[in-house]
PDB file of C-alpha atoms in Angstrom:
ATOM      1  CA  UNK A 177       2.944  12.259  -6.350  1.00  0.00           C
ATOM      2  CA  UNK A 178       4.974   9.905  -4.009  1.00  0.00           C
ATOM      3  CA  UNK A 179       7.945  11.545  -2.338  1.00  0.00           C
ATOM      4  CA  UNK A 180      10.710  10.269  -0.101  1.00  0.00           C
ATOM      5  CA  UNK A 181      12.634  12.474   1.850  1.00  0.00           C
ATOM      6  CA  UNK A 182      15.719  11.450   3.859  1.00  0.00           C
ATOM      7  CA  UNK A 183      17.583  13.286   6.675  1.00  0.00           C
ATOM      8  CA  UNK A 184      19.995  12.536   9.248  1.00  0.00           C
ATOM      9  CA  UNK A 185      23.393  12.210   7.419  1.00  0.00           C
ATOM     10  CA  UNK A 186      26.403  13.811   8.081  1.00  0.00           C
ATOM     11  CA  UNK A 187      30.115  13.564   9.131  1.00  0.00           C
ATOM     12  CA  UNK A 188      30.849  10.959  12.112  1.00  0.00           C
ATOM     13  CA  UNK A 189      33.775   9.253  13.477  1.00  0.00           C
ATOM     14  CA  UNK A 190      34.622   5.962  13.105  1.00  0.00           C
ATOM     15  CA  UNK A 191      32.883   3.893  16.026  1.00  0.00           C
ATOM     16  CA  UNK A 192      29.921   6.941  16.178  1.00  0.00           C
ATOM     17  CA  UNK A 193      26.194   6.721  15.440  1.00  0.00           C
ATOM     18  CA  UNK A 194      23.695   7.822  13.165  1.00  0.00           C
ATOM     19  CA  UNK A 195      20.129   7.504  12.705  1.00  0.00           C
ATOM     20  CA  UNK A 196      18.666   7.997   9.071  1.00  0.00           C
ATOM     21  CA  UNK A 197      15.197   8.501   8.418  1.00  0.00           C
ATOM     22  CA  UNK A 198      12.613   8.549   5.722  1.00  0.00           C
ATOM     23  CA  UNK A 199       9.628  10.358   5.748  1.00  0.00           C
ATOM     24  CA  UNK A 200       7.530   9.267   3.157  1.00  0.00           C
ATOM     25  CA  UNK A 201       4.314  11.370   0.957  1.00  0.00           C
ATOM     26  CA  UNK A 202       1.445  10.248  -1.620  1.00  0.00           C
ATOM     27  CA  UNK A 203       1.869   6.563  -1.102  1.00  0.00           C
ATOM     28  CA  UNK A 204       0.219   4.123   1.047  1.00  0.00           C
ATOM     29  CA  UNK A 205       2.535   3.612   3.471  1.00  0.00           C
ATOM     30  CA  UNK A 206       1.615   0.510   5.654  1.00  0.00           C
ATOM     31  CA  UNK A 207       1.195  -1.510   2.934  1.00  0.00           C
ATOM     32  CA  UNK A 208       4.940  -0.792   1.663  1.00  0.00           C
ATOM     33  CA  UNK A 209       8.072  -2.174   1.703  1.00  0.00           C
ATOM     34  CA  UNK A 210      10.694  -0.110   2.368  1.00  0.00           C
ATOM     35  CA  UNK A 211      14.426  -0.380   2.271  1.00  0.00           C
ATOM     36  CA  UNK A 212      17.939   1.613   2.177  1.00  0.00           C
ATOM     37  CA  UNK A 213      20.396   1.073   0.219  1.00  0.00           C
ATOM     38  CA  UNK A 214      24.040   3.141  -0.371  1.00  0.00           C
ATOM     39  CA  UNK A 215      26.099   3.832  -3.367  1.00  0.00           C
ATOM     40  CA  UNK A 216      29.770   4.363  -2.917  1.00  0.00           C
ATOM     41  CA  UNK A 217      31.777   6.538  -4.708  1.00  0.00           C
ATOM     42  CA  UNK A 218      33.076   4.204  -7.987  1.00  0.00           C
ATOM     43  CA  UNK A 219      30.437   1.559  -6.631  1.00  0.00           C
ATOM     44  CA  UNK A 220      27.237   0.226  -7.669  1.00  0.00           C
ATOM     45  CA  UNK A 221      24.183   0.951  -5.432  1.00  0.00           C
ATOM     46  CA  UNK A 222      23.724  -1.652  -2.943  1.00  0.00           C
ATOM     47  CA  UNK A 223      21.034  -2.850  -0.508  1.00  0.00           C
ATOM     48  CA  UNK A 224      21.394  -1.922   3.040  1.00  0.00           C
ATOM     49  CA  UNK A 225      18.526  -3.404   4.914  1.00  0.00           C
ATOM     50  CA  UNK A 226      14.901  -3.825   4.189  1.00  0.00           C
ATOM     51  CA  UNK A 227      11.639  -4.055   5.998  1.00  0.00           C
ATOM     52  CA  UNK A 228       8.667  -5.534   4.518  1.00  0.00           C
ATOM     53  CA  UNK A 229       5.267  -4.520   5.107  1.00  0.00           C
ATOM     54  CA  UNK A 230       4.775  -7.197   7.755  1.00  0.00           C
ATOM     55  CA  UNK A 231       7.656  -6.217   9.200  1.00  0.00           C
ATOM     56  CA  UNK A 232       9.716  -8.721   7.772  1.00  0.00           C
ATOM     57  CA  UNK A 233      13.122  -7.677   7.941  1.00  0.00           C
ATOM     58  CA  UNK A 234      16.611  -8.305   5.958  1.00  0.00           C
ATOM     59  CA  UNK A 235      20.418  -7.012   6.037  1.00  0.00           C
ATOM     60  CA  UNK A 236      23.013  -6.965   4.350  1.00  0.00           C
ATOM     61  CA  UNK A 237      26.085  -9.183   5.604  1.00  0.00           C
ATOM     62  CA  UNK A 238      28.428  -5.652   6.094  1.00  0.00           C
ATOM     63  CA  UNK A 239      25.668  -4.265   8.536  1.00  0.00           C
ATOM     64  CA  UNK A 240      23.983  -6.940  10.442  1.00  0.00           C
ATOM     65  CA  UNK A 241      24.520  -6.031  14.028  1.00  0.00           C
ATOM     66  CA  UNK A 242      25.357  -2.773  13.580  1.00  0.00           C
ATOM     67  CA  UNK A 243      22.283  -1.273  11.362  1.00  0.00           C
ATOM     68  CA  UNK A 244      19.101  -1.588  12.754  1.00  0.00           C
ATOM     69  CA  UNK A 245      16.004  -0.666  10.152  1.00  0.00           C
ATOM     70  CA  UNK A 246      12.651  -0.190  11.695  1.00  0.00           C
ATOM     71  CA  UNK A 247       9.392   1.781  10.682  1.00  0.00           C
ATOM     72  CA  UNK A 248       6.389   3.893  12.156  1.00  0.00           C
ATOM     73  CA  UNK A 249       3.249   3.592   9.882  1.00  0.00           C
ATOM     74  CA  UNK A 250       1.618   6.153  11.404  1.00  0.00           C
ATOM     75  CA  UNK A 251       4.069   8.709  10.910  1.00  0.00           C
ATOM     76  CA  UNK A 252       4.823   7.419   7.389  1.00  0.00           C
ATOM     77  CA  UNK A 253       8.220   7.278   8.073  1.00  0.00           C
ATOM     78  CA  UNK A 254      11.296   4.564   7.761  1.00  0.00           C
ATOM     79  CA  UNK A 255      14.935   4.671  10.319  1.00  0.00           C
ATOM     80  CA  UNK A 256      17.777   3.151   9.779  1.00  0.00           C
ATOM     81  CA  UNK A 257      19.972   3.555  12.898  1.00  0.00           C
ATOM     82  CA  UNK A 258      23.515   3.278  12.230  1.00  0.00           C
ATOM     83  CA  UNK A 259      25.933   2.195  15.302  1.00  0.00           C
ATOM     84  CA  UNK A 260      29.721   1.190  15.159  1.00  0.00           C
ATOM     85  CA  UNK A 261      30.274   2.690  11.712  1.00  0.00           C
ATOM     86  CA  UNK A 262      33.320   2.298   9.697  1.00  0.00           C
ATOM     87  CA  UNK A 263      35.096   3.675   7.188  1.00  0.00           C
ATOM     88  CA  UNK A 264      33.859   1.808   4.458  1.00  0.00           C
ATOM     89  CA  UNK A 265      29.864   3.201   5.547  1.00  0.00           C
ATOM     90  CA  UNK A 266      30.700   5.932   3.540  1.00  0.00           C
ATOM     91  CA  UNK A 267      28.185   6.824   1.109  1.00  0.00           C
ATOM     92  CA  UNK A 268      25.377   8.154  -0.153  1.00  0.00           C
ATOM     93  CA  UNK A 269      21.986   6.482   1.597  1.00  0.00           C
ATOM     94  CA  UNK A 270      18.909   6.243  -0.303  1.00  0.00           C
ATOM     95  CA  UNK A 271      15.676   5.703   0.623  1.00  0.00           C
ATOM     96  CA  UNK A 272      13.539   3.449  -1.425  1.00  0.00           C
ATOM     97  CA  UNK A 273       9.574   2.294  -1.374  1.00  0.00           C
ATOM     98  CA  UNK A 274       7.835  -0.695  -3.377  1.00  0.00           C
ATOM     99  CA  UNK A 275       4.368  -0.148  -3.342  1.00  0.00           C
ATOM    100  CA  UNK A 276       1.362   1.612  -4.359  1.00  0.00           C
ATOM    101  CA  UNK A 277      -0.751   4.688  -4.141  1.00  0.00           C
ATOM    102  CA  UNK A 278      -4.344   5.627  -4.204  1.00  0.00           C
ATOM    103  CA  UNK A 279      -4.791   5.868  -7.250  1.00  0.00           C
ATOM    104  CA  UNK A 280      -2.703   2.477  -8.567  1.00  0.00           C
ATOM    105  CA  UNK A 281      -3.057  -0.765  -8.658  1.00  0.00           C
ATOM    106  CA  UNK A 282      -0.182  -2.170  -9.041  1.00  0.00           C
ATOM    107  CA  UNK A 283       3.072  -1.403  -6.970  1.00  0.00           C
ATOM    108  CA  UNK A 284       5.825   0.317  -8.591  1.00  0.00           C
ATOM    109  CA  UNK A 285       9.648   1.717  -6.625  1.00  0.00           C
ATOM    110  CA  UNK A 286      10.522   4.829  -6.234  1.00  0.00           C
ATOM    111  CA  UNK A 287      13.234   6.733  -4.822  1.00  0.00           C
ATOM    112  CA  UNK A 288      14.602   9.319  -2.712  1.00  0.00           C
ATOM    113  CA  UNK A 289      17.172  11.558  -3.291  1.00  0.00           C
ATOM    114  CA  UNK A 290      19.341  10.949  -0.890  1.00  0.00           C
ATOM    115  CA  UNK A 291      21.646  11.719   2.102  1.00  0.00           C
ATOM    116  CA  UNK A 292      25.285  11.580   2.329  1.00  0.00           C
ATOM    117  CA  UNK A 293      26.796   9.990   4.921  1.00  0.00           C
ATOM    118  CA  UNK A 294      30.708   9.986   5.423  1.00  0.00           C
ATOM    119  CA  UNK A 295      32.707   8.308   8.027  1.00  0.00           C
ATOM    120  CA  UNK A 296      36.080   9.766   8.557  1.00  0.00           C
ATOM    121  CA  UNK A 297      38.421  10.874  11.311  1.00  0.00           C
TER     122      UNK A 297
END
């Protein structure tokens, strides 16, 4: 059973930090790709940032140079580091994986549940 478990949101000011992470169970990690995306309230999920199994990375145009994703395959476990947030972070973060397990052969995507992370003053 593949599971993805995110931590690290929470309430921050405008300007603050946050680092996400993703700790992920069951699938075979290194050979993942792994991304974040957010969903808004009255908004349609979106990509964040990805990072491919070679380490090939992508962001969206709203985070580049402020988001950083990176990933430690032997700790099974994908960041997202969040500096100069804004308002408009707000949202929920979700962790998701593209790949397979032990018992597959084929990849498939699965999600976490995710963490909520709100920007305010």
């Amino acid at each position: 059973q593949v599971q993805l478990v995110e931590s690290g949101g929470g309430l921050v000011q405008p300007g603050g930090s946050l680092r996400l992470s993703c700790a992920a169970s069951g699938i075979i990690f290194r050979l993942a790709g792994m991304g974040w995306y957010r969903q808004a309230p009255g908004k349609e999920r979106e990509l964040v940032a990805s990072i491919s199994s070679g380490d090939s990375i992508n962001y969206a145009d709203s985070v580049k140079g402020r988001f950083t994703i990176s990933r430690d395959n032997a700790k099974n476990t994908v960041y997202l580091q969040m500096n100069s947030l804004k308002l408009e972070d707000t949202a929920v973060y979700y962790c998701n994986a593209d790949g397979r397990t032990y018992f597959t052969t084929t990849n498939r995507n699965y999600w976490g549940k995710g963490t909520l992370v709100t920007v305010s003053s």
